[in-house]
Short mmCIF file of C-alpha atoms and ligand atoms in Angstrom, two decimals:
data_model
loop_
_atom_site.label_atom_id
_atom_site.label_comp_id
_atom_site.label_asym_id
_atom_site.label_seq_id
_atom_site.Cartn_x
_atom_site.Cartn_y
_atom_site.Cartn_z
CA UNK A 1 -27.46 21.70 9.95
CA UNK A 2 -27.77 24.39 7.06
CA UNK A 3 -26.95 22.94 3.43
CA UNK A 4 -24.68 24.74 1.21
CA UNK A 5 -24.12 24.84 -1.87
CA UNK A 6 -20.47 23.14 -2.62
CA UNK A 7 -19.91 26.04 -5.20
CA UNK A 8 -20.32 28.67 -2.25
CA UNK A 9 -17.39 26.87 -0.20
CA UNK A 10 -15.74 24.47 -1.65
CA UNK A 11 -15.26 25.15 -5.44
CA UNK A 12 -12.59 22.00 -6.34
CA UNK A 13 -10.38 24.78 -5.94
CA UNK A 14 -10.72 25.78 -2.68
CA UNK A 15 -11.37 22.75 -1.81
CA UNK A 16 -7.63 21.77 -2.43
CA UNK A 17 -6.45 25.27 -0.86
CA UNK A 18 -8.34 24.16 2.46
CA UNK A 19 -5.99 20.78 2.55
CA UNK A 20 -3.15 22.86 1.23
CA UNK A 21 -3.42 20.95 -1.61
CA UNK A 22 -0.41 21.36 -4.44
CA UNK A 23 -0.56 18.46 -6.09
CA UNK A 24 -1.82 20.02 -9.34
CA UNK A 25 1.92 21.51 -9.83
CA UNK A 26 3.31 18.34 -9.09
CA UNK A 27 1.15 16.25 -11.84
CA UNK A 28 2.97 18.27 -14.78
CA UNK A 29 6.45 17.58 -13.14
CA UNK A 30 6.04 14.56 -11.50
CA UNK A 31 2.50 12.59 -12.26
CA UNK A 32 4.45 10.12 -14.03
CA UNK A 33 3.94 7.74 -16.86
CA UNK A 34 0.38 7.44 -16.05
CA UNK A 35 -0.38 10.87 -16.48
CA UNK A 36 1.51 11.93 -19.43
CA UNK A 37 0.59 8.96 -21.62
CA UNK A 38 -3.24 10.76 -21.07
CA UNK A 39 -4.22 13.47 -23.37
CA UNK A 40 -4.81 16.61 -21.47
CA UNK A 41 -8.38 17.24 -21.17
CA UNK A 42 -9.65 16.62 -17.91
CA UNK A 43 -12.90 14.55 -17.32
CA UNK A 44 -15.71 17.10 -17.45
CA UNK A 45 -16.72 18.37 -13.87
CA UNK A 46 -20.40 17.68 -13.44
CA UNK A 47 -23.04 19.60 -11.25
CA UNK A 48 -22.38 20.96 -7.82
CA UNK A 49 -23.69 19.42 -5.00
CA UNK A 50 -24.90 20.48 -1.49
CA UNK A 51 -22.44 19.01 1.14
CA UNK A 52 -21.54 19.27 4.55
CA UNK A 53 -18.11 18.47 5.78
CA UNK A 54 -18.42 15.02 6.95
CA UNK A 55 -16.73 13.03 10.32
CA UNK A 56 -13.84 10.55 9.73
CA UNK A 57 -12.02 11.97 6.73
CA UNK A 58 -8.21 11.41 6.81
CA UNK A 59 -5.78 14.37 7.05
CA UNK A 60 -4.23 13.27 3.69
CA UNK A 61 -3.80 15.20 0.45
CA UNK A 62 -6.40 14.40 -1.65
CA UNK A 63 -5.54 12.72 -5.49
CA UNK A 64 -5.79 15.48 -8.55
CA UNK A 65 -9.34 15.32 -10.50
CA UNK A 66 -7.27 13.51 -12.82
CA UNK A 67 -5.94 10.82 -10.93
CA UNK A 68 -9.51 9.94 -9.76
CA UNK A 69 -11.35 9.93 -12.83
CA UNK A 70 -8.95 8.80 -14.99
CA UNK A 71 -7.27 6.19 -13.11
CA UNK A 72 -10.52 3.44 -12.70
CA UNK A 73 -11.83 0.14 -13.22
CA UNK A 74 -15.02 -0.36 -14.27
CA UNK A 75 -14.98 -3.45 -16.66
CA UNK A 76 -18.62 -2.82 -18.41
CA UNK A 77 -16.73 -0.22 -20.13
CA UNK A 78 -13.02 -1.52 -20.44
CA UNK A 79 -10.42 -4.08 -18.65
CA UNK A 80 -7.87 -0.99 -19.17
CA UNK A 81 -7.17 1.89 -16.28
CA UNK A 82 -8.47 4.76 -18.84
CA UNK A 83 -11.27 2.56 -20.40
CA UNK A 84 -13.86 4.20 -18.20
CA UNK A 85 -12.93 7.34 -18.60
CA UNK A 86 -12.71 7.35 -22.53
CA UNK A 87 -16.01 5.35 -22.92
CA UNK A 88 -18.60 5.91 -20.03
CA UNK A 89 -18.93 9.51 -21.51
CA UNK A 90 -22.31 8.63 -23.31
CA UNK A 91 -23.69 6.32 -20.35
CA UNK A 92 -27.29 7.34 -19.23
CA UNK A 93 -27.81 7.62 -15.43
CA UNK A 94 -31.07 9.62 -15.24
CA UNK A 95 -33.78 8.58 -14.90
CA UNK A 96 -32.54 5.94 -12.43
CA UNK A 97 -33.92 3.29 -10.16
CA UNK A 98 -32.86 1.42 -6.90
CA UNK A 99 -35.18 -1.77 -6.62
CA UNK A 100 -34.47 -2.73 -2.51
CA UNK A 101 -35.78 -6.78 -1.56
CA UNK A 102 -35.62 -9.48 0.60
CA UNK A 103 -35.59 -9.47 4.03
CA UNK A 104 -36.87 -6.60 5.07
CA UNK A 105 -40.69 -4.51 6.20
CA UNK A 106 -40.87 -1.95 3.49
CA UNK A 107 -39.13 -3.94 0.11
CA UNK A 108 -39.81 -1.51 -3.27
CA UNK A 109 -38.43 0.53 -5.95
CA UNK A 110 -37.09 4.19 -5.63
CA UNK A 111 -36.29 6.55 -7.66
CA UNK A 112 -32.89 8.07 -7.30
CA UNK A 113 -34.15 11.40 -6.00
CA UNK A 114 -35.78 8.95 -3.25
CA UNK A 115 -33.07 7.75 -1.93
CA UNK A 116 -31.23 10.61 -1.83
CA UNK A 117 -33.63 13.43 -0.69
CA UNK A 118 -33.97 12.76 3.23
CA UNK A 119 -29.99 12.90 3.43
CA UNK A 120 -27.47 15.41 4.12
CA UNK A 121 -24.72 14.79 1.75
CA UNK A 122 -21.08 15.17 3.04
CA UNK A 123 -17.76 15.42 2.26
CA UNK A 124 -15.71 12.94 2.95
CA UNK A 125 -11.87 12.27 2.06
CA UNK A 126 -10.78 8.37 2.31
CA UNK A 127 -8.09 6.37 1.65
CA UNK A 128 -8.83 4.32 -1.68
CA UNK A 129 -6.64 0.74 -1.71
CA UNK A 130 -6.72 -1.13 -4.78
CA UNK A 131 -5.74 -4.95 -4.83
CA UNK A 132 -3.02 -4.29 -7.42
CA UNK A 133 -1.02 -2.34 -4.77
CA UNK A 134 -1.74 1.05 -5.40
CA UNK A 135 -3.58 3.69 -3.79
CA UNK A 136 -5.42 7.15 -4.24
CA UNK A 137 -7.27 9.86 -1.13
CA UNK A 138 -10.42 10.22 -2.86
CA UNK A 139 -12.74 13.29 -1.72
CA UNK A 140 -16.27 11.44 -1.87
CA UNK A 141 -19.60 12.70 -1.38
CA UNK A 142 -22.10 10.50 0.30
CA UNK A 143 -24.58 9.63 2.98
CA UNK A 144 -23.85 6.68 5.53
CA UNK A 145 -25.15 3.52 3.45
CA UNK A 146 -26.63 2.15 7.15
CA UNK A 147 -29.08 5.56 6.89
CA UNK A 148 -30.49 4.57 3.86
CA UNK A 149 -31.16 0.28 4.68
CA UNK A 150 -32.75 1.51 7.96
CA UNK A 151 -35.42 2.81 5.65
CA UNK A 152 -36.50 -0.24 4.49
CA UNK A 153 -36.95 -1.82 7.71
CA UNK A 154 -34.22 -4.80 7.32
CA UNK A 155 -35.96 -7.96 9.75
CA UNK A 156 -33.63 -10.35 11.73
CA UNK A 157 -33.18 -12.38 9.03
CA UNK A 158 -31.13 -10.21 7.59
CA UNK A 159 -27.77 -10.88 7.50
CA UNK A 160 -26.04 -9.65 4.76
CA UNK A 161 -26.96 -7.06 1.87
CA UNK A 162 -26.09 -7.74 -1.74
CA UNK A 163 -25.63 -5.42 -4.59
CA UNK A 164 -26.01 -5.62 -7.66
CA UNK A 165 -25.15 -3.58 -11.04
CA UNK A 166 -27.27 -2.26 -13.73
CA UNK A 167 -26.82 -4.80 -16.52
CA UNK A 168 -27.42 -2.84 -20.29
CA UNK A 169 -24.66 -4.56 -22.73
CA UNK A 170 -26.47 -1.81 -25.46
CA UNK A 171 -24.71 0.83 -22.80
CA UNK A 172 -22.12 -1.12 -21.43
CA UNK A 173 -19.93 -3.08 -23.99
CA UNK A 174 -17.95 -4.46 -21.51
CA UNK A 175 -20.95 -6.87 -20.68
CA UNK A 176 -20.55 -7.95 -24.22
CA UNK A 177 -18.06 -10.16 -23.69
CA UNK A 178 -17.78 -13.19 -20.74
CA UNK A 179 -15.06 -10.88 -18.50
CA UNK A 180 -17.14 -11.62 -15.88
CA UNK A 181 -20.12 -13.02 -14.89
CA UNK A 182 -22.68 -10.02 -15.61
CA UNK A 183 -24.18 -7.99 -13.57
CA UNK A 184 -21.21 -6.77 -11.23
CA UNK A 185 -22.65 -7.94 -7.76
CA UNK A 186 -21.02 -7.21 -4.48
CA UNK A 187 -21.93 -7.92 -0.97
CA UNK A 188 -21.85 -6.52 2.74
CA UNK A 189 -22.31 -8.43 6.22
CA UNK A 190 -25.40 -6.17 7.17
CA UNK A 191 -22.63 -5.26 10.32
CA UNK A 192 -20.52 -4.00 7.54
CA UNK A 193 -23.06 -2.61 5.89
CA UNK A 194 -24.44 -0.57 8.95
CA UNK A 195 -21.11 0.63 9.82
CA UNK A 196 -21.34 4.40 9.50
CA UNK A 197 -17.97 4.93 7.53
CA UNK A 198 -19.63 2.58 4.98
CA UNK A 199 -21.16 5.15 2.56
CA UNK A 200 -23.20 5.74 -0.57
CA UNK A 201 -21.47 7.76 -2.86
CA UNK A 202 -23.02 9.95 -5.21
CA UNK A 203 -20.28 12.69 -5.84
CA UNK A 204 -16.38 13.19 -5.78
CA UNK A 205 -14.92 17.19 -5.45
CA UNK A 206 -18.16 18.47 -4.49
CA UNK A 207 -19.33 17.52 -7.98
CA UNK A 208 -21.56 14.93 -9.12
CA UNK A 209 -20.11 11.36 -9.74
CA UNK A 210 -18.68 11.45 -13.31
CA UNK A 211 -19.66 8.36 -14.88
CA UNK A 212 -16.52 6.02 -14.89
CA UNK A 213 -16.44 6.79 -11.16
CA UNK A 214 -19.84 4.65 -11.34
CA UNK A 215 -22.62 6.99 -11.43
CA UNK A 216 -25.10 8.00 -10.24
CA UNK A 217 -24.88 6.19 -7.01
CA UNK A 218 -22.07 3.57 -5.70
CA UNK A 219 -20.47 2.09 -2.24
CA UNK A 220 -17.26 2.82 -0.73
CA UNK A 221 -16.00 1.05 2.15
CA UNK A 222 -12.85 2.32 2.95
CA UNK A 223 -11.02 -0.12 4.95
CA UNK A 224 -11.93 -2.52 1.97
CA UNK A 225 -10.13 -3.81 -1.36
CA UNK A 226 -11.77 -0.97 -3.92
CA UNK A 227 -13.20 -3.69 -5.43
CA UNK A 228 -16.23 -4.38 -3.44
CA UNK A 229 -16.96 -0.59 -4.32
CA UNK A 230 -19.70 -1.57 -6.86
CA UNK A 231 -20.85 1.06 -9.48
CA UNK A 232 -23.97 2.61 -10.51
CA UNK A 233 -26.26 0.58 -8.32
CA UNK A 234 -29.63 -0.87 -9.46
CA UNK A 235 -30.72 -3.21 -6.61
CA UNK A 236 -30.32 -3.55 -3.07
CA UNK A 237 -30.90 -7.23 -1.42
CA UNK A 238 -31.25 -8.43 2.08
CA UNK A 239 -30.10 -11.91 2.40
CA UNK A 240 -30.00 -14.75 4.85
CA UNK A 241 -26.93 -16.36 3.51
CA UNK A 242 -23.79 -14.69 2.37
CA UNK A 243 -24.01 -13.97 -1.21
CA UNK A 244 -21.77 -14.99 -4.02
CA UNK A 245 -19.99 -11.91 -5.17
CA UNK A 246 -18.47 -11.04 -8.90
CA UNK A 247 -14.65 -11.65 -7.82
CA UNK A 248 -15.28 -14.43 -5.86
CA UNK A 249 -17.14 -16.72 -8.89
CA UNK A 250 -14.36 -15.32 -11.18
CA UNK A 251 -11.19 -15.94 -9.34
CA UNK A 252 -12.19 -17.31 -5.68
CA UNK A 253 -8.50 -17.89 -4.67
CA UNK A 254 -7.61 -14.54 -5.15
CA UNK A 255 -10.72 -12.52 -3.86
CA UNK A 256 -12.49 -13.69 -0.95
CA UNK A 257 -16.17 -11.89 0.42
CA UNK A 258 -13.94 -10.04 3.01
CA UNK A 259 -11.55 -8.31 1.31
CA UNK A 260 -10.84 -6.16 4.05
CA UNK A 261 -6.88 -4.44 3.46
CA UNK A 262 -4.54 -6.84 4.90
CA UNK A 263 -0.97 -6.34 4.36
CA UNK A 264 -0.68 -9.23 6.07
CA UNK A 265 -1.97 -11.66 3.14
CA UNK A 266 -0.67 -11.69 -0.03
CA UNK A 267 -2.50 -11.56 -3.31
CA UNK A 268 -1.58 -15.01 -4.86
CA UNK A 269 -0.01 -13.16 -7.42
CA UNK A 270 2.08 -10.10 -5.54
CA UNK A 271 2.53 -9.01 -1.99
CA UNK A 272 0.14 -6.61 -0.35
CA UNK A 273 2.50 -5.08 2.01
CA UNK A 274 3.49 -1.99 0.01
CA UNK A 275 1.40 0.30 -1.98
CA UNK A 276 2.34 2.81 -4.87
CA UNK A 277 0.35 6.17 -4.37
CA UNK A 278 -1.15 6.66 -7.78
CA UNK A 279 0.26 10.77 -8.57
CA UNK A 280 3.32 10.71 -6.29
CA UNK A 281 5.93 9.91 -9.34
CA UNK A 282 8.32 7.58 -10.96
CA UNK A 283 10.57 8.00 -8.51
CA UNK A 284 8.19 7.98 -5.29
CA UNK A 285 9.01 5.42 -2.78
CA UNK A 286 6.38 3.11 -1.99
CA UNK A 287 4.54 3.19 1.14
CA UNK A 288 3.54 0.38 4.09
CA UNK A 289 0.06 -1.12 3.81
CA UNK A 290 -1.41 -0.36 6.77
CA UNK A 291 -3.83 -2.99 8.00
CA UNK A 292 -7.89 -2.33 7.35
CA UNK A 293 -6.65 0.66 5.17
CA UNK A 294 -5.55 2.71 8.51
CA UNK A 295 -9.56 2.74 9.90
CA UNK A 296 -8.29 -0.56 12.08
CA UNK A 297 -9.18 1.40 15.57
CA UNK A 298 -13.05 2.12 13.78
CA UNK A 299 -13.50 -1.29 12.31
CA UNK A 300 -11.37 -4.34 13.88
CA UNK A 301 -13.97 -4.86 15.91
CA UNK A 302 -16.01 -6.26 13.45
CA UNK A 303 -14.06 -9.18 12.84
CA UNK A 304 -13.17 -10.17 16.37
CA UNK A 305 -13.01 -13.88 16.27
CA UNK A 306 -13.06 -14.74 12.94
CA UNK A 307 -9.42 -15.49 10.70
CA UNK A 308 -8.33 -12.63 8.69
CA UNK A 309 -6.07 -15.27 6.98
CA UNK A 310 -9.00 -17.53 6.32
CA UNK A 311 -11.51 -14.72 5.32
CA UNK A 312 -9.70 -12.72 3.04
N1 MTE B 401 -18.11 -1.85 -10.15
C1 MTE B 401 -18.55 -2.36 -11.31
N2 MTE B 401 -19.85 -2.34 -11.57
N3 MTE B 401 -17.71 -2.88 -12.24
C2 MTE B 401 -16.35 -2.94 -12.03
O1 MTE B 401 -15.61 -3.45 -12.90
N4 MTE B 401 -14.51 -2.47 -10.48
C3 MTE B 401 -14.17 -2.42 -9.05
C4 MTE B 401 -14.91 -1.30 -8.32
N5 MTE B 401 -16.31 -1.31 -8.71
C5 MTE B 401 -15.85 -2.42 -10.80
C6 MTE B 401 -16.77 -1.85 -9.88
C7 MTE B 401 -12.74 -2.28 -8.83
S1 MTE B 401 -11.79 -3.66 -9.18
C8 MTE B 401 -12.18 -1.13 -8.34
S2 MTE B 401 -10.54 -1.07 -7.92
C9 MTE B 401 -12.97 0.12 -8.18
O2 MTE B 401 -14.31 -0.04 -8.66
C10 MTE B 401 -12.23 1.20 -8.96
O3 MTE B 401 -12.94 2.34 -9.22
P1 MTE B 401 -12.88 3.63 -8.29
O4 MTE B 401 -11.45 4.06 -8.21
O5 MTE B 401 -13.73 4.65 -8.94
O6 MTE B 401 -13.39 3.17 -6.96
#
């Protein structure tokens, strides 16, 4: 497939023309609270990338620029929704390292431009579920995260992957302090993991991945709680036993390993059954859950047999 340059088709703006994409009028009118409290300077726009368009991207209008790099969490920089945005703006991302281990043939450490190089980057527009009942369509720019494991030869004792975050309190205040249990980690079945809507992100808009939006490389799994979407990755593990993730040591009644979208289960604290889409206004009604995020038909499978209740 020929690479283009994002910046020959799909300039942000065009990029919203081609999904008839208004929502830019709306924000001033009716982007709520959220947006006005926000001064109006928009996250700076980093480099273009090359993309294709990618398979599986919903039909949905994507969020504003703003919404998506405003509207974050990313607690080594902040507990608050515009933290990341206001203080990730120094954070340095280059030159970067992915250190891969454990149980796999070819373990090692790569440089950024590594892992990226042999893959075609494409566009590709998910749903984004938060736990605290909101939501966002996020235009991402990846390559399927199975692409890059099967790299590194993974061996049969491989049965989950765990990731972990760079951990630099001089960069990251947020580590200063005992919010959580530093570095971020997150984890995968390696099922999950190979699943090709699983992806690693390393752009939004055809742009580079600003910073808050965890630069320069992070995971999305859409049918997943956006919390297992761990930031600016710095190591890559193969495990044997399921690993203990960041959520899970810090609260384990309220986020299990799964966290697959359930509107089924509640969050001990509030009901997941309705979500708020982040932009739609103050006076937007909110919408159904739908159950694995709406990808149910590409990913129930994975969890036939096992008790969504149970493994939340
Ligand atoms: N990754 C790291 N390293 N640190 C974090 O605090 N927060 C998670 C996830 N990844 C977080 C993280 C949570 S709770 C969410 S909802 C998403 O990032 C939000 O960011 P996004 O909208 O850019 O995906």
């Amino acid at each position: 497939m020929k690479r283009i340059l994002s910046s020959e088709i799909t300039s942000e703006s065009n990029y919203r023309n081609r999904r008839q994409f208004i929502r830019d009028a709306g924000l001033a009118i009716g982007g709520g609270a959220l947006a006005s409290a926000l001064p109006l300077v928009a996250a700076a726009e980093g480099r273009d990338l090359a993309t294709v368009p990618g398979p599986h991207s919903t039909d949905e209008t994507p969020n504003s620029w703003t919404d998506v790099t405003t509207y974050n969490n990313f607690y080594e920089f902040g507990t608050g929704k515009e933290d990341p945005y206001r203080n990730a703006g120094d954070f340095v991302t280059a030159p970067w390292s992915v250190k891969i281990s454990g149980e796999c043939d070819k373990p090692g450490t790569h440089a950024l431009e590594d892992i990226m190089a042999p893959h075609t980057l494409e566009d590709r527009v998910y749903r984004h579920r938060c736990v605290e009942a909101w939501s966002m369509v996020v235009p991402w720019v990846g390559f399927p995260l199975g692409d890059l494991l099967k790299r590194f030869a993974p061996n049969s004792n491989a049965k989950f992957v765990r990731f972990k975050t760079l951990y630099d309190p001089k960069q990251m205040p947020g580590q200063r302090r005992a919010i959580l249990d530093w570095p971020y980690v997150e984890g995968l079945t390696i099922a999950e993991a190979m699943h090709p809507l699983t992806l690693m992100v390393v752009g939004v808009f055809g742009k580079e991945l600003p910073n808050q939006n965890g630069a320069p490389l992070r995971l999305v799994v859409p049918w997943k709680y956006g919390f297992k979407g761990i930031k600016s990755i710095v190591e890559i593990e193969f495990t044997r036993r399921q690993p203990r993730t960041s959520w899970e040591l810090s609260a384990p009644h309220e986020y299990g390993f799964y966290a697959n979208v359930n509107p089924e289960v509640d969050h001990p604290r509030w009901s997941q059954a309705r979500e708020r889409r982040i932009g739609a206004g103050l006076f937007a009604s909110k919408q159904p859950t739908l159950m694995f995020n709406g990808y149910a038909d590409e990913v129930a499978e994975l969890y036939a047999g096992l008790d969504l209740r149970k493994n939340y």
